[in-house]
Coordinates of C-alpha atoms in Angstrom, one line a residue:
Chain A
X1 CA 5.7 -37.8 90.2
X2 CA 5.1 -34.8 87.3
X3 CA 8.0 -33.0 86.9
X4 CA 6.7 -30.2 85.0
X5 CA 3.2 -28.3 85.2
X6 CA 1.7 -27.1 82.6
X7 CA -1.0 -24.5 82.5
X8 CA -3.9 -23.5 81.3
X9 CA -5.0 -27.0 79.8
X10 CA -6.9 -24.4 77.6
X11 CA -7.3 -21.0 76.6
X12 CA -9.1 -19.0 74.3
X13 CA -7.7 -15.9 72.5
X14 CA -9.4 -13.4 70.6
X15 CA -6.9 -12.7 67.3
X16 CA -4.6 -9.8 67.9
X17 CA -4.5 -10.9 71.4
X18 CA -1.6 -12.4 73.8
X19 CA -1.6 -15.4 74.4
X20 CA 0.3 -16.9 77.9
X21 CA 1.1 -20.6 78.8
X22 CA 2.6 -21.0 81.8
X23 CA 5.3 -23.8 83.3
X24 CA 7.2 -24.7 86.3
X25 CA 9.6 -27.3 86.9
X26 CA 11.0 -29.0 89.7
X27 CA 14.2 -30.6 89.0
X28 CA 16.9 -28.4 89.2
X29 CA 19.6 -30.3 86.8
X30 CA 17.2 -29.5 83.8
X31 CA 19.0 -27.3 81.6
X32 CA 17.0 -27.0 78.3
X33 CA 13.4 -26.1 77.8
X34 CA 11.7 -26.2 74.4
X35 CA 8.4 -25.9 73.4
X36 CA 6.9 -27.4 71.1
X37 CA 3.6 -27.1 68.7
X38 CA 1.1 -29.6 67.6
X39 CA -1.9 -28.9 65.0
X40 CA -4.4 -31.8 64.5
X41 CA -2.9 -34.9 63.0
X42 CA 1.0 -33.8 63.0
X43 CA 3.7 -34.8 65.5
X44 CA 4.6 -31.7 67.7
X45 CA 7.4 -29.5 66.2
X46 CA 9.8 -27.3 68.1
X47 CA 8.8 -24.2 68.0
X48 CA 11.2 -22.5 70.4
X49 CA 13.9 -23.4 73.3
X50 CA 15.8 -21.3 75.8
X51 CA 18.9 -22.3 77.9
X52 CA 18.8 -21.2 82.2
X53 CA 21.4 -18.6 81.3
X54 CA 19.4 -16.0 79.8
X55 CA 15.9 -15.1 81.0
X56 CA 14.3 -14.0 77.8
X57 CA 14.4 -15.0 74.1
X58 CA 12.4 -13.9 71.2
X59 CA 11.8 -15.1 67.8
X60 CA 9.4 -13.6 65.7
X61 CA 5.6 -13.3 67.8
X62 CA 7.1 -16.2 70.2
X63 CA 8.7 -15.2 73.7
X64 CA 10.2 -17.5 76.0
X65 CA 10.3 -16.0 79.6
X66 CA 12.4 -17.7 81.9
X67 CA 12.8 -17.4 85.7
X68 CA 15.3 -19.4 87.6
X69 CA 14.9 -18.8 90.9
X70 CA 11.3 -19.5 91.1
X71 CA 12.0 -22.5 88.2
X72 CA 9.6 -21.5 85.9
X73 CA 9.1 -20.5 82.4
X74 CA 6.4 -19.1 79.6
X75 CA 5.0 -18.9 76.2
X76 CA 4.4 -16.0 75.0
X77 CA 2.9 -15.6 71.9
X78 CA 1.7 -12.1 70.4
X79 CA -0.3 -11.0 68.1
X80 CA -2.5 -14.3 67.9
X81 CA -3.7 -15.2 65.0
X82 CA -6.2 -18.0 64.3
X83 CA -3.5 -20.0 62.7
X84 CA -1.2 -20.3 65.9
X85 CA -4.9 -22.6 66.8
X86 CA -2.6 -25.9 68.2
X87 CA -1.6 -27.6 71.0
X88 CA 1.5 -26.1 72.8
X89 CA 3.5 -28.0 74.7
X90 CA 6.4 -27.0 77.4
X91 CA 9.6 -29.3 77.8
X92 CA 12.7 -30.0 80.0
X93 CA 15.4 -31.7 79.9
X94 CA 19.0 -32.3 81.2
X95 CA 21.2 -31.2 78.3
X96 CA 24.4 -33.3 79.1
X97 CA 22.7 -36.6 80.9
X98 CA 20.5 -38.9 80.2
X99 CA 19.8 -38.9 76.0
X100 CA 19.0 -35.2 76.4
X101 CA 15.7 -37.2 77.5
X102 CA 12.7 -34.2 78.0
X103 CA 10.2 -34.2 80.0
X104 CA 7.0 -32.6 78.8
X105 CA 4.1 -30.9 80.2
X106 CA 0.9 -31.8 79.3
X107 CA -0.3 -29.9 76.6
X108 CA -2.4 -26.3 76.3
X109 CA -4.7 -26.0 73.7
X110 CA -4.8 -22.5 72.0
X111 CA -7.9 -21.5 69.7
X112 CA -7.7 -18.8 68.5
X113 CA -10.7 -16.6 67.2
X114 CA -11.2 -14.2 64.6
Chain B
X1 CA 15.0 -31.2 54.7
X2 CA 15.5 -33.5 58.3
X3 CA 13.1 -35.6 59.2
X4 CA 12.0 -38.3 60.7
X5 CA 9.9 -41.2 59.1
X6 CA 7.2 -43.5 60.8
X7 CA 6.8 -46.4 58.1
X8 CA 2.6 -46.3 58.8
X9 CA 0.5 -43.4 59.3
X10 CA -2.6 -45.7 60.5
X11 CA -2.3 -49.5 61.5
X12 CA -5.6 -51.7 62.4
X13 CA -4.2 -54.7 64.4
X14 CA -6.2 -57.1 65.9
X15 CA -6.1 -58.4 69.5
X16 CA -2.8 -60.7 70.2
X17 CA -1.0 -59.6 67.0
X18 CA 2.7 -58.9 67.1
X19 CA 2.8 -55.3 65.5
X20 CA 6.3 -53.5 64.8
X21 CA 6.5 -49.9 64.4
X22 CA 9.2 -48.6 62.4
X23 CA 11.5 -45.5 62.2
X24 CA 14.0 -43.8 60.9
X25 CA 15.9 -40.4 60.8
X26 CA 18.2 -38.9 58.6
X27 CA 19.7 -36.5 60.6
X28 CA 22.8 -39.1 62.0
X29 CA 21.1 -38.3 65.6
X30 CA 22.7 -40.3 68.7
X31 CA 19.0 -40.3 70.3
X32 CA 15.5 -41.7 70.2
X33 CA 12.6 -41.9 71.8
X34 CA 9.2 -43.8 71.7
X35 CA 6.1 -42.2 72.9
X36 CA 2.4 -42.5 72.7
X37 CA 0.2 -39.9 73.2
X38 CA -3.5 -40.1 74.6
X39 CA -6.1 -37.1 75.9
X40 CA -5.6 -36.1 78.6
X41 CA -2.5 -37.9 79.5
X42 CA -0.1 -35.8 77.4
X43 CA 3.2 -37.0 76.0
X44 CA 4.2 -40.3 77.8
X45 CA 7.5 -42.2 77.0
X46 CA 7.6 -45.7 76.5
X47 CA 11.4 -46.7 75.6
X48 CA 14.7 -44.5 74.2
X49 CA 17.9 -45.3 73.1
X50 CA 20.8 -43.2 73.2
X51 CA 23.6 -45.4 70.9
X52 CA 22.9 -48.5 68.1
X53 CA 21.9 -51.2 70.4
X54 CA 21.4 -49.8 73.9
X55 CA 17.7 -49.0 75.1
X56 CA 16.3 -47.9 78.6
X57 CA 13.0 -48.1 79.8
X58 CA 10.6 -45.0 79.9
X59 CA 7.8 -44.1 82.1
X60 CA 5.6 -46.7 80.2
X61 CA 7.3 -50.3 78.7
X62 CA 5.5 -52.6 79.7
X63 CA 3.6 -54.4 76.5
X64 CA 6.7 -53.5 74.5
X65 CA 9.9 -53.5 73.8
X66 CA 12.4 -52.0 71.5
X67 CA 15.0 -52.1 68.6
X68 CA 18.0 -50.3 67.3
X69 CA 20.5 -52.4 64.9
X70 CA 20.9 -49.3 63.0
X71 CA 22.1 -45.6 64.1
X72 CA 19.2 -44.5 61.8
X73 CA 16.2 -46.9 63.1
X74 CA 14.6 -47.5 65.9
X75 CA 11.2 -49.9 66.1
X76 CA 8.9 -50.0 68.5
X77 CA 7.5 -53.9 69.1
X78 CA 4.1 -54.7 70.9
X79 CA 4.4 -58.1 71.6
X80 CA 1.0 -58.9 71.6
X81 CA -1.1 -56.2 70.9
X82 CA -4.2 -55.4 73.6
X83 CA -6.9 -52.5 72.8
X84 CA -5.6 -50.8 75.9
X85 CA -2.8 -49.7 73.3
X86 CA -4.6 -48.3 70.7
X87 CA -3.2 -44.6 70.6
X88 CA -0.9 -42.5 68.8
X89 CA 2.9 -43.3 68.9
X90 CA 5.5 -40.8 67.9
X91 CA 8.6 -41.5 67.3
X92 CA 11.2 -38.6 67.8
X93 CA 15.2 -38.2 67.4
X94 CA 17.5 -35.3 69.3
X95 CA 21.1 -34.3 68.6
X96 CA 23.0 -31.4 68.1
X97 CA 21.6 -29.0 65.3
X98 CA 22.9 -26.2 63.6
X99 CA 20.3 -24.3 65.8
X100 CA 23.0 -25.0 68.4
X101 CA 20.1 -26.7 70.1
X102 CA 19.2 -30.4 71.7
X103 CA 15.2 -30.4 70.8
X104 CA 13.2 -33.3 69.8
X105 CA 12.5 -34.1 66.0
X106 CA 9.1 -36.0 65.8
X107 CA 7.8 -38.2 63.1
X108 CA 4.0 -38.0 62.0
X109 CA 3.2 -40.4 64.2
X110 CA 1.4 -43.7 63.5
X111 CA -2.3 -44.2 64.9
X112 CA -2.7 -48.2 66.1
X113 CA -6.1 -49.1 66.5
X114 CA -6.4 -52.6 68.2
X115 CA -9.6 -54.4 67.4

C-alpha cells in the first residue's frame, strides 16, 4: 500500500517557467512533509519542508503549498532554471513517532530546457 | 559542514559473498536508515535504527541485516549477496537540526554490483 502518491513521473519545463509537482498522502498521522532534490550520482538533499499548521512555505524560488483537508501538498519552482534539472521526491513522516521514518513518493524527474 | 559518510562509492562483489556497507554520521542523530534505490521503484526502506543496538525492519529486509554498535555508525550487511541486490544503497540520518527540521541527511550512496 503506497501511502504517498507523487505525480507526474516526469516533467519538462522551459527555462523561466513554473514547475509543479504534486503529492497526496493517506495517513492523517503524518505531520512533517519534506521535499528532497537529487542530482545524478548523488544522494537526495533536503530542499524544503512544511508542517501542517501552515498552508504555504516559501524559500527563494521554491514554495510548498499544503492542503490539509485534501491531504495534498505540492512543490512549485518559480523561474525554473536548467540547474534545477534533477529528481524530486516528496515525503511524509510522523514527527513524534516511529523514529521520524519517512514514506517517500516515487520521484519526479524534472528537465528544464534552456 | 554536517554529513553522512558512506565508506564506498562503488563496490563489485561476487554472488554468495558477505558484504558490509558502512555509514557514519557526525550530527549526533538518534535515527539512521538504509534505503535502496532502483530505477522506477523509488526509495525503499531496508532497515532503520532509532537508538544504539536498536533496529527495526523496513519494507524490504529480506537478505539484509544491520548493526548499530555506536550512535554514529550504522552498518548494512548482505549475508549472501545475490544479483538482485545490485542497486544503489543510500544511508540517511535524522534528528532535530538548527533549522528546526527533522529531515533526512543522506550520504552520497554506494553503487553495489553483484556479479
